[in-house]
PDB file of C-alpha atoms in Angstrom:
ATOM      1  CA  UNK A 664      94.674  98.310 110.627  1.00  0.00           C
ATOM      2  CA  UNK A 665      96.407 101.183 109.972  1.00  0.00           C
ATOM      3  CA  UNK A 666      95.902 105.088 109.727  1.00  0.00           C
ATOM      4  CA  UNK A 667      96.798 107.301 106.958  1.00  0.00           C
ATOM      5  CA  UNK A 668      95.845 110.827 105.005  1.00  0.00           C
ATOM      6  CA  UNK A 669      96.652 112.158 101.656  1.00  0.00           C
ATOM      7  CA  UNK A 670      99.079 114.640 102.540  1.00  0.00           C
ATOM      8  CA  UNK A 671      97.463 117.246 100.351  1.00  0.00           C
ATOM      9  CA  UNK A 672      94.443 117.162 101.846  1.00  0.00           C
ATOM     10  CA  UNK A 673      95.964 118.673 104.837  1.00  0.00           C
ATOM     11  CA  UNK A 674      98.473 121.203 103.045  1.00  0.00           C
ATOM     12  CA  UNK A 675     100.996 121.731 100.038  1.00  0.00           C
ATOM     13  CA  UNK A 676     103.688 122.164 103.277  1.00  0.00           C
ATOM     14  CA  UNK A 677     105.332 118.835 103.794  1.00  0.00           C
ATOM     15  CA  UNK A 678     106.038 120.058 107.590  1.00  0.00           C
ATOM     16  CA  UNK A 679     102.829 120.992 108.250  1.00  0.00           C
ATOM     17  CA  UNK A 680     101.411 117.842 107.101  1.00  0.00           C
ATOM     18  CA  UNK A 681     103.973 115.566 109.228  1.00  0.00           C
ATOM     19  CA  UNK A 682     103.230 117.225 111.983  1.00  0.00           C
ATOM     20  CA  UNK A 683      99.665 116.987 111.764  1.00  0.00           C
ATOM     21  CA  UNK A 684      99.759 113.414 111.404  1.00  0.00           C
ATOM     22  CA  UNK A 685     102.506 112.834 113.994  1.00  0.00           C
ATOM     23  CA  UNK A 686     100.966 114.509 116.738  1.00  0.00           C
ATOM     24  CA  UNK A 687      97.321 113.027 115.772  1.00  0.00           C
ATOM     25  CA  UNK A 688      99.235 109.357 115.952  1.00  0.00           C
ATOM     26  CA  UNK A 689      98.082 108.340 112.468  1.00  0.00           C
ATOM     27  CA  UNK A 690     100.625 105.998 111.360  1.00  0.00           C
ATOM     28  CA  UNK A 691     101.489 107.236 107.683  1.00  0.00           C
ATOM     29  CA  UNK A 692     100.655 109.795 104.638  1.00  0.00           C
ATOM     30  CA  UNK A 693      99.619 109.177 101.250  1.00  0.00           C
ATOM     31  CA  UNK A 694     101.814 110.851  98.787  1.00  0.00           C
ATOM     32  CA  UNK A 695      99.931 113.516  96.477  1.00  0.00           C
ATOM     33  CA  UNK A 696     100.745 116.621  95.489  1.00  0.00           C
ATOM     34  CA  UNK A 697     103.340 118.258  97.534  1.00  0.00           C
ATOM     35  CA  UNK A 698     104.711 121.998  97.201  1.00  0.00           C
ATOM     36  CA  UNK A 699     102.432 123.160  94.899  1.00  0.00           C
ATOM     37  CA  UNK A 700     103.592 120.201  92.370  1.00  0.00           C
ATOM     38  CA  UNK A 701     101.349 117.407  91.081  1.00  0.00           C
ATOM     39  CA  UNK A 702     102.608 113.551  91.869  1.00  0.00           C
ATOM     40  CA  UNK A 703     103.203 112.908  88.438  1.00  0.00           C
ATOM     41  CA  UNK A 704     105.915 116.087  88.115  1.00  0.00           C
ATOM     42  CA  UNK A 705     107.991 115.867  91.205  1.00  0.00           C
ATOM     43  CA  UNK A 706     110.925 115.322  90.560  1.00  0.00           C
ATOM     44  CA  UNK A 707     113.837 112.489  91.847  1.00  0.00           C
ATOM     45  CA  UNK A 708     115.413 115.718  94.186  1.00  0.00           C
ATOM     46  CA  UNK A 709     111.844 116.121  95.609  1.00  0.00           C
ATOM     47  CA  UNK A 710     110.826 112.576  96.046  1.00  0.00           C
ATOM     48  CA  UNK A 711     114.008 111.642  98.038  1.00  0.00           C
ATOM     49  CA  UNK A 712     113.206 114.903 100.138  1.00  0.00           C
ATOM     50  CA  UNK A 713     109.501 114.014 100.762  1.00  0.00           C
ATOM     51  CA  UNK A 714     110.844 110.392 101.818  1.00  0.00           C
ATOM     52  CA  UNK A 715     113.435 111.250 103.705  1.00  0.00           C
ATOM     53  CA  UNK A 716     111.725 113.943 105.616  1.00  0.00           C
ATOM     54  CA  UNK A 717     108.610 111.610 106.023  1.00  0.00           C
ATOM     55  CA  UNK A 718     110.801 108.160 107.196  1.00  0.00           C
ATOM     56  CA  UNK A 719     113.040 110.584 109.581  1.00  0.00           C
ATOM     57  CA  UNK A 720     109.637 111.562 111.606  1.00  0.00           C
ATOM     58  CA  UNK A 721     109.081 107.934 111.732  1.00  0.00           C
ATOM     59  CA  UNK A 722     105.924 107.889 109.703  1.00  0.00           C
ATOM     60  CA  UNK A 723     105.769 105.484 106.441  1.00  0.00           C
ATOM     61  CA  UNK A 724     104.230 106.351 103.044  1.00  0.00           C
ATOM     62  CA  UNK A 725     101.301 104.616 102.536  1.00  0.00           C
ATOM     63  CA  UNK A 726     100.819 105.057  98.613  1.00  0.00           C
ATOM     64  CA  UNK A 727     101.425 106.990  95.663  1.00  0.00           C
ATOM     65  CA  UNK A 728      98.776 108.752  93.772  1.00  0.00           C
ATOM     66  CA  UNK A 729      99.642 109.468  90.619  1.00  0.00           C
ATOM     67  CA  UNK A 730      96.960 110.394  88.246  1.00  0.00           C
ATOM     68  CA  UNK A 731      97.427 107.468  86.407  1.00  0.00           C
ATOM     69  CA  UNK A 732      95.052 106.735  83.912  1.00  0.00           C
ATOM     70  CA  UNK A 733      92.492 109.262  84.857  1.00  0.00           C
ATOM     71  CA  UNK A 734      91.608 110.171  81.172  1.00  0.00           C
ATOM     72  CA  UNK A 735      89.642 109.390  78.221  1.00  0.00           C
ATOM     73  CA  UNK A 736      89.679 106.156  76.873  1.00  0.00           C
ATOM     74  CA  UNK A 737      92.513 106.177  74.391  1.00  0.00           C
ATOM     75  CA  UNK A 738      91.624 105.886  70.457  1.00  0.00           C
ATOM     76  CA  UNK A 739      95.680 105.739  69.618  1.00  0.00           C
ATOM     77  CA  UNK A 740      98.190 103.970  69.678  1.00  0.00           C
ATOM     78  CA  UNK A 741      99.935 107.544  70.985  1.00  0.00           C
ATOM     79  CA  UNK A 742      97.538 107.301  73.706  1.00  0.00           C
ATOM     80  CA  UNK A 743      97.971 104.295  74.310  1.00  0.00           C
ATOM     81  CA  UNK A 744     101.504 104.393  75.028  1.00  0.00           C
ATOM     82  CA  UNK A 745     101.310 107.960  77.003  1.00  0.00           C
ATOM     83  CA  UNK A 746      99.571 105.741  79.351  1.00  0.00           C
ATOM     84  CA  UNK A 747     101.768 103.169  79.319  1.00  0.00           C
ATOM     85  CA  UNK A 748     105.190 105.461  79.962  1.00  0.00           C
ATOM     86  CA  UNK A 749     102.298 107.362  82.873  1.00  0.00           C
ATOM     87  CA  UNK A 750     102.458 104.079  84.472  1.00  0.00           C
ATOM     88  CA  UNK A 751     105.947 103.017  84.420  1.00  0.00           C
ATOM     89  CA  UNK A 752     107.129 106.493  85.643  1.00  0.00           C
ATOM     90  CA  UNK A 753     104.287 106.135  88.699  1.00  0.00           C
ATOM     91  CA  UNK A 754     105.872 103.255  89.151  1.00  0.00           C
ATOM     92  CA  UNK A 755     109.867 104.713  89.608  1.00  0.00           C
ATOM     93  CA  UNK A 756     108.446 107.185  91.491  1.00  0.00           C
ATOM     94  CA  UNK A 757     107.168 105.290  93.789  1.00  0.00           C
ATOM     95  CA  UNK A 758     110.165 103.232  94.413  1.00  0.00           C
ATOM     96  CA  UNK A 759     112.097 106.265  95.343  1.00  0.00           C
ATOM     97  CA  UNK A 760     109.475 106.986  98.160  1.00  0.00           C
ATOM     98  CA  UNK A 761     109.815 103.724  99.237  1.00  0.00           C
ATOM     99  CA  UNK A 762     105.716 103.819  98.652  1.00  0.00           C
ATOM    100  CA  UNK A 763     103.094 100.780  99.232  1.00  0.00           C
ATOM    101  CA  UNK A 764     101.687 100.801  95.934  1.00  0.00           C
ATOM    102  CA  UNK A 765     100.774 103.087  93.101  1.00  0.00           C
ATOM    103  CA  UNK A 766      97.047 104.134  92.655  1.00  0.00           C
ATOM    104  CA  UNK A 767      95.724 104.053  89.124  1.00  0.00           C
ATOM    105  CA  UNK A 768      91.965 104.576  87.658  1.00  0.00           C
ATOM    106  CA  UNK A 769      90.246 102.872  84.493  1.00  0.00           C
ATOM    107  CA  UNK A 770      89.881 105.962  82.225  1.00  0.00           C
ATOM    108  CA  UNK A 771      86.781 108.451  82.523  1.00  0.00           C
ATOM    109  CA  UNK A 772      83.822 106.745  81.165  1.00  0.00           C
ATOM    110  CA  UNK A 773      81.230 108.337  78.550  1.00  0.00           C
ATOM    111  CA  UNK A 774      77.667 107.686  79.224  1.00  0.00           C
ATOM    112  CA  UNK A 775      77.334 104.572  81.385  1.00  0.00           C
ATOM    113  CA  UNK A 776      80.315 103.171  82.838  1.00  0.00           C
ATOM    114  CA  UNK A 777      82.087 100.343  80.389  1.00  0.00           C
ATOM    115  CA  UNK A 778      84.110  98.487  82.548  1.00  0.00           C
ATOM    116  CA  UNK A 779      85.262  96.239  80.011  1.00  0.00           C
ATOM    117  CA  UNK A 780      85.961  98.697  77.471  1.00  0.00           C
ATOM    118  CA  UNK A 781      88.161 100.172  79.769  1.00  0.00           C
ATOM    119  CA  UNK A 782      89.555  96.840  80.540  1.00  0.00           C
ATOM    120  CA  UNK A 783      90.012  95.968  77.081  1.00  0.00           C
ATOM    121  CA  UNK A 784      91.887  99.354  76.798  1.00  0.00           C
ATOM    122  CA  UNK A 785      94.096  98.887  80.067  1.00  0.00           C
ATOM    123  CA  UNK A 786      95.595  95.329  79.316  1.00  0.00           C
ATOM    124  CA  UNK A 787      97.971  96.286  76.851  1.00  0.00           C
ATOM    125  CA  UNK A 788      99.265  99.299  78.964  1.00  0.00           C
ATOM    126  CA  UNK A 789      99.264  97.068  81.559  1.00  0.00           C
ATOM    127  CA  UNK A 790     101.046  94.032  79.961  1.00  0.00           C
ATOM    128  CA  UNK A 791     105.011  93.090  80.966  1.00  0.00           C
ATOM    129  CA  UNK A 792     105.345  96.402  83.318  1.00  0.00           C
ATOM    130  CA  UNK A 793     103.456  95.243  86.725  1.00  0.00           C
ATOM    131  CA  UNK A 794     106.629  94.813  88.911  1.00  0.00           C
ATOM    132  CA  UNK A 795     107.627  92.518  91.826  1.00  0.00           C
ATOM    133  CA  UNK A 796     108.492  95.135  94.060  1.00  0.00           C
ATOM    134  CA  UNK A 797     105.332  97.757  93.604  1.00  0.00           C
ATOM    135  CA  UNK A 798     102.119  96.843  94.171  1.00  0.00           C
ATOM    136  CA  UNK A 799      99.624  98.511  91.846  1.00  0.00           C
ATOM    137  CA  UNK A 800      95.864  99.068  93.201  1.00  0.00           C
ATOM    138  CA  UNK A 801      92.859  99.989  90.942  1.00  0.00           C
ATOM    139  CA  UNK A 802      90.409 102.783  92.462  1.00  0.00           C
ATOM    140  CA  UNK A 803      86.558 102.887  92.510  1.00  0.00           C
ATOM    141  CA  UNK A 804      86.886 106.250  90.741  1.00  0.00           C
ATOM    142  CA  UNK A 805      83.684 108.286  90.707  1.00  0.00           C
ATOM    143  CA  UNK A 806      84.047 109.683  87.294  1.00  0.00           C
ATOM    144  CA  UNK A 807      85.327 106.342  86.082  1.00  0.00           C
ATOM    145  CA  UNK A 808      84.625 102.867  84.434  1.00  0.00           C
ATOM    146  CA  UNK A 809      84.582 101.394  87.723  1.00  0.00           C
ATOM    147  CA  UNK A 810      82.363 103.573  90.713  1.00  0.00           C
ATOM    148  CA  UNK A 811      81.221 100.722  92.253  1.00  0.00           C
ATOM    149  CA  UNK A 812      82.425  97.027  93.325  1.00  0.00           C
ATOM    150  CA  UNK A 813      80.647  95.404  90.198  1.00  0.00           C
ATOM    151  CA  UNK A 814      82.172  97.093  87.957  1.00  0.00           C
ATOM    152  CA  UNK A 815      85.274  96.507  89.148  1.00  0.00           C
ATOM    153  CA  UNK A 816      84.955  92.653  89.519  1.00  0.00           C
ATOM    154  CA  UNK A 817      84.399  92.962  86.098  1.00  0.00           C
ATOM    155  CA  UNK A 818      87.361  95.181  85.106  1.00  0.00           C
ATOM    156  CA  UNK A 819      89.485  92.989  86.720  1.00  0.00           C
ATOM    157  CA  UNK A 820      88.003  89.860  85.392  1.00  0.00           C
ATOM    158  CA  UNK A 821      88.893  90.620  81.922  1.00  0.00           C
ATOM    159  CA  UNK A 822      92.528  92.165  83.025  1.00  0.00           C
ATOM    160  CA  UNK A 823      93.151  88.732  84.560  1.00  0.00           C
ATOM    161  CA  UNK A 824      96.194  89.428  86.583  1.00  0.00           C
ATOM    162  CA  UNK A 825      95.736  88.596  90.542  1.00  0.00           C
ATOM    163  CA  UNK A 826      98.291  91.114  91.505  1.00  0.00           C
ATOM    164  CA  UNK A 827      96.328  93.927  91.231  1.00  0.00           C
ATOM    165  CA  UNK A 828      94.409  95.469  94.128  1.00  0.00           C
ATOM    166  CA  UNK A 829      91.119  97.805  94.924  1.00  0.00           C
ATOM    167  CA  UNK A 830      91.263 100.862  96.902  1.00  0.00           C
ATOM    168  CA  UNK A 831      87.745 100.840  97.801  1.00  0.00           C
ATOM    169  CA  UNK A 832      86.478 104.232  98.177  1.00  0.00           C
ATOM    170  CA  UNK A 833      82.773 103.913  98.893  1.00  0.00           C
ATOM    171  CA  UNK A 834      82.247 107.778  98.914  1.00  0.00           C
ATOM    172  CA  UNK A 835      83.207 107.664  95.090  1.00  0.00           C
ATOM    173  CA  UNK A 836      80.590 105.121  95.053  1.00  0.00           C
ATOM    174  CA  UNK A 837      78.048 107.403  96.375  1.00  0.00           C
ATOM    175  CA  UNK A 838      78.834 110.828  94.472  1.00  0.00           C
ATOM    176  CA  UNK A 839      78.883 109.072  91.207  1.00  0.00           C
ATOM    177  CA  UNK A 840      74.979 108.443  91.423  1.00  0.00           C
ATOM    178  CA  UNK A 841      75.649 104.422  90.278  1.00  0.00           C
ATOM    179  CA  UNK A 842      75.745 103.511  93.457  1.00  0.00           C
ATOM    180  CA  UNK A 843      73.651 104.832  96.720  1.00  0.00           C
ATOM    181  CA  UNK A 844      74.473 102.357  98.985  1.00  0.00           C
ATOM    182  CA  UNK A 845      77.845 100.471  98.417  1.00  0.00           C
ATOM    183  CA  UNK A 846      77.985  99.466 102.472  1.00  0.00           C
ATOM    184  CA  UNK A 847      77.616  96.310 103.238  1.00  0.00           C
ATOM    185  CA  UNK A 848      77.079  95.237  99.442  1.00  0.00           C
ATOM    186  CA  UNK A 849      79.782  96.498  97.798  1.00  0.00           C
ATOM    187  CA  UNK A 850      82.555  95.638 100.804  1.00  0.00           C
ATOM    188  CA  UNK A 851      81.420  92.083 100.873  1.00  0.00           C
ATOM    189  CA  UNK A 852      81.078  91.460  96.756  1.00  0.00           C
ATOM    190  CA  UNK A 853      84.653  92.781  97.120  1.00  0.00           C
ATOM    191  CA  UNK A 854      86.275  92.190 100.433  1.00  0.00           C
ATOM    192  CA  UNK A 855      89.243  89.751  99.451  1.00  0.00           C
ATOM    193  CA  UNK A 856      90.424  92.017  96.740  1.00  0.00           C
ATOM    194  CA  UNK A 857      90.253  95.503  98.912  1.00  0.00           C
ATOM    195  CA  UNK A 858      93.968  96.640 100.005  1.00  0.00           C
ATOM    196  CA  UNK A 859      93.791 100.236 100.939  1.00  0.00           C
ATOM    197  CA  UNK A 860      90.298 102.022 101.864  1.00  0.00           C
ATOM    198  CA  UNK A 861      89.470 105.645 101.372  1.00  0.00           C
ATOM    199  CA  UNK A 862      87.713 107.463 103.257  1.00  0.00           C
ATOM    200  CA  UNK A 863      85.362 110.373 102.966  1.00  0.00           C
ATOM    201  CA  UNK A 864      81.883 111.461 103.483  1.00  0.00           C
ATOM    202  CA  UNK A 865      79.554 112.237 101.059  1.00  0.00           C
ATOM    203  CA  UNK A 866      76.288 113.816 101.364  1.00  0.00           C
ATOM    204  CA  UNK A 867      74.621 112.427  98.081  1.00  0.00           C
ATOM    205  CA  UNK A 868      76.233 113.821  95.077  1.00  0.00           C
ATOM    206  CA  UNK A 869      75.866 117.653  96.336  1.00  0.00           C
ATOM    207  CA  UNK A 870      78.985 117.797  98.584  1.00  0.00           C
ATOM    208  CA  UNK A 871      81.591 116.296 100.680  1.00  0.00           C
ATOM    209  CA  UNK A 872      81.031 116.829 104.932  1.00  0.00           C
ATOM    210  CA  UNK A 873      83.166 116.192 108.460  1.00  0.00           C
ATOM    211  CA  UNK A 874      83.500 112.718 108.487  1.00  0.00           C
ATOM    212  CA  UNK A 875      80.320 111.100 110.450  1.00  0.00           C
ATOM    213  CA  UNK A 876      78.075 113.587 109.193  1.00  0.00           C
ATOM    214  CA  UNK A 877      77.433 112.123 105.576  1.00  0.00           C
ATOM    215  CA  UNK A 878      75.784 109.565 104.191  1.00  0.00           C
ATOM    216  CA  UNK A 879      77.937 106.724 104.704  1.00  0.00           C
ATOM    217  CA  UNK A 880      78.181 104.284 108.303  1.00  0.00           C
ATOM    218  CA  UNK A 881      81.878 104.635 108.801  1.00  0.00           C
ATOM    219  CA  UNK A 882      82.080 103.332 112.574  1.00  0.00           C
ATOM    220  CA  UNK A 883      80.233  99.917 111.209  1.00  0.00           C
ATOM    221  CA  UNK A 884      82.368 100.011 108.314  1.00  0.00           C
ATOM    222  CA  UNK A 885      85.496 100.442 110.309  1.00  0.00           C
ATOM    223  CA  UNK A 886      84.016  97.818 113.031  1.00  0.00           C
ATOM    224  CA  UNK A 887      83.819  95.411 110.014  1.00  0.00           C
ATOM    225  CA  UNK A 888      87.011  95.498 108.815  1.00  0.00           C
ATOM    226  CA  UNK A 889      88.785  95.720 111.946  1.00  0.00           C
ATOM    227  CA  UNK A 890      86.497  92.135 112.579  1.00  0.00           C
ATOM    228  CA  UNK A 891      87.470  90.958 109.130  1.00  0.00           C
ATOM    229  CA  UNK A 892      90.938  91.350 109.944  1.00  0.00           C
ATOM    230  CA  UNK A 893      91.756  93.713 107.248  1.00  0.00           C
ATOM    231  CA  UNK A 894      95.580  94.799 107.666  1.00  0.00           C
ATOM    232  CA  UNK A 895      95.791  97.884 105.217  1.00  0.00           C
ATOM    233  CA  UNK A 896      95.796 101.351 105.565  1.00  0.00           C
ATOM    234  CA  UNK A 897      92.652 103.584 106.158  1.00  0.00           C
ATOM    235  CA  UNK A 898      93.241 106.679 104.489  1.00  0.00           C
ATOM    236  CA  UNK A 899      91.537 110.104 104.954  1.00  0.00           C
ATOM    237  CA  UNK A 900      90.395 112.234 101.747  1.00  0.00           C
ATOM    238  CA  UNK A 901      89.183 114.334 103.458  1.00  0.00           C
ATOM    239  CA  UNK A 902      87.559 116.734 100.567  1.00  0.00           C
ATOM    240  CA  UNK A 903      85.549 118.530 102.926  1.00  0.00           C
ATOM    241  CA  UNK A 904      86.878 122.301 103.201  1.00  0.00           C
ATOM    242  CA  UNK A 905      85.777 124.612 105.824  1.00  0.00           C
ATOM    243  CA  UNK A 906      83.847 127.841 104.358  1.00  0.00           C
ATOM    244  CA  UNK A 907      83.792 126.502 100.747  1.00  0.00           C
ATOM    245  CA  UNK A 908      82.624 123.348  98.634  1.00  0.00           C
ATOM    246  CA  UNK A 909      85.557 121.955  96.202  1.00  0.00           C
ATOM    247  CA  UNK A 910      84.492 122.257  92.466  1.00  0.00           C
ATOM    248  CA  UNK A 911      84.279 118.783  90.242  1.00  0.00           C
ATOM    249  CA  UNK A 912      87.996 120.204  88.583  1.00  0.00           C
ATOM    250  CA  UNK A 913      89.346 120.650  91.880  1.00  0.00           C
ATOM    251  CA  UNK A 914      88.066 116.988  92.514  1.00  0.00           C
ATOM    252  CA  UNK A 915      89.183 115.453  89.214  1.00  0.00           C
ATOM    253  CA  UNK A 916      92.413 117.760  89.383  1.00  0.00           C
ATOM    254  CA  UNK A 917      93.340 117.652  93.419  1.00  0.00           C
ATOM    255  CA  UNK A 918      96.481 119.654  94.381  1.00  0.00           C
ATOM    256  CA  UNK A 919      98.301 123.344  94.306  1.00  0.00           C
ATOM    257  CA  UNK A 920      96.680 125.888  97.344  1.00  0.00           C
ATOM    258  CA  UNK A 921      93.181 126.018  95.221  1.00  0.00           C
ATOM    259  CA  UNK A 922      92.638 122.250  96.560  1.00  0.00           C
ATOM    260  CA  UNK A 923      94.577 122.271  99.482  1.00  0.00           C
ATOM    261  CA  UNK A 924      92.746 125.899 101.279  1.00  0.00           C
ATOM    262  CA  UNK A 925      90.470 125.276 104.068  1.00  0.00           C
ATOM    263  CA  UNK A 926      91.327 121.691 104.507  1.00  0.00           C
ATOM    264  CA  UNK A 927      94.259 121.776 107.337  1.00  0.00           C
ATOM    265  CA  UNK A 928      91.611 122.483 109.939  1.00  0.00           C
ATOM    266  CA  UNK A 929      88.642 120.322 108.325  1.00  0.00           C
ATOM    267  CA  UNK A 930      90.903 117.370 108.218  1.00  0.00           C
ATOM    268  CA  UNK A 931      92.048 117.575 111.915  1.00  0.00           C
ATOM    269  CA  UNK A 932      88.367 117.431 112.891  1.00  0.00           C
ATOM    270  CA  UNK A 933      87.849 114.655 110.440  1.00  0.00           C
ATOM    271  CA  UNK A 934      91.395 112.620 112.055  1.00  0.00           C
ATOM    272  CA  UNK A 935      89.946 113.432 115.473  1.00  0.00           C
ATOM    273  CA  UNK A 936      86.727 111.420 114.821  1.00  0.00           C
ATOM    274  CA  UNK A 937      88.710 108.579 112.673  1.00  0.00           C
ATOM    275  CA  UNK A 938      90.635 108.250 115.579  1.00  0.00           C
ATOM    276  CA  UNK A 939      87.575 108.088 117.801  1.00  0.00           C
ATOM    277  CA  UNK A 940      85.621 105.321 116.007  1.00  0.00           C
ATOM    278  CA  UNK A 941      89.410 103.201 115.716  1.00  0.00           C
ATOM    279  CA  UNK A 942      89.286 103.807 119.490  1.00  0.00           C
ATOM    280  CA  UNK A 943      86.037 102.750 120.305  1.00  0.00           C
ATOM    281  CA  UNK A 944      86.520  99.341 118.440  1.00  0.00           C
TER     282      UNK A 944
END
């Protein structure tokens, strides 16, 4: 089991953010944004910079999160393919940084979350462009068509493809208000599927807090995968900011300084005790 952060969760500095996770012995960083640019418009120049500078410390890059698919449902063809071309360029991108996988969502959902809808939507983006070399992991988004585990069996059911993944982020569970409890429930309905974890603490749908302090049992969870023999990464969002509360934009939209502020010291404190519970177990 292995220990990462989304870079930008720490800082928009690159350096700052390698050191931090060097000298806290985490084992990798999640590429967001970096230098005030979002994933999805760095550029080649940048990308080979952010790898290089991140393999030369001797740290590996967990994932790539590109907002893929974090829209509306599509009504065009027009949309349709801007999601498709969103995808495929994710997907370059994250072969230059030498990445784990690409992160994508299943469109924002209106009123209750339609999981097939969404799935219905996402095959034909997703049909003939899923490489070999990328793996390609599906989020339990909180604004999304899939918040919680059962809705994502059932995206995934109607996609029908076995190569895709879960990031299982529980906290989105929480803050979207479909789910209040998605530990042990959710982990078990979902457990073989679950690649990469993300990890955060919410405190009911009001606010993000230091990790431990929230609503959600991450020692047992960590104690249960580490049991189960899970071999991904567990990756700090931290989204907790000293001295302010991120906004639901900031959330849906999550880089440049206005995310980043206040979270260099609140994430330390939130590695520190991620480190502790991996310790303890």
């Amino acid at each position: 089991m292995r220990l990462a952060i989304i870079g930008d969760e720490l800082d928009q500095n690159l350096g700052r953010v390698i050191d931090a996770v060097s000298t806290n012995e985490f084992h990798g960083i999640e590429v967001r944004s970096v230098w005030n640019t979002q994933p999805d418009k760095l550029t080649d120049t940048q990308l080979i910079m952010i790898h290089d500078s991140i393999k030369k410390a001797g740290l590996t890059i967990s994932g790539f999160d590109s907002p893929c698919l974090k829209t509306p449902l599509p009504r065009t063809n027009v949309e349709l393919e801007t999601s498709r071309n969103s995808i495929m360029h994710a997907i370059n991108q994250a072969r230059i940084l030498d990445a784990g996988f690409v992160r994508i969502f299943t469109f924002y959902h209106e009123g209750e979350p339609n999981p097939i809808l969404a799935a219905k939507a996402a095959a034909p983006i997703l049909d003939g462009i899923i490489p070999d070399d990328i793996k390609i992991y599906v989020e339990t988004g909180m604004r999304t068509n899939t918040p919680t585990m059962k809705h994502m069996l059932q995206f995934l059911e109607v996609i029908g493809d076995d190569r895709l993944g879960v990031v299982w982020d529980p906290g989105n569970t929480i803050f979207s208000g479909v789910g209040r409890k998605p530990f042990p429930n959710d982990y078990q309905a979902g457990k073989t599927l679950i690649k990469h974890v993300h990890i955060k603490d919410p405190v009911g749908q009001k606010e993000y807090t230091r990790l431990g302090d929230g609503d959600l049992p991450w020692p047992e969870i960590i104690y249960t995968l580490k049991n189960d023999g899970y071999q991904g990464y567990i990756s700090l969002e931290t989204h907790w900011r000293m001295g302010r509360v991120l906004s639901q934009y900031q959330r849906d939209n999550p880089w440049f300084d206005s995310f980043s502020a206040n979270g260099y010291e609140a994430s330390l404190e939130c590695m520190q005790r991620l480190l502790n519970y991996v310790r303890v177990i």
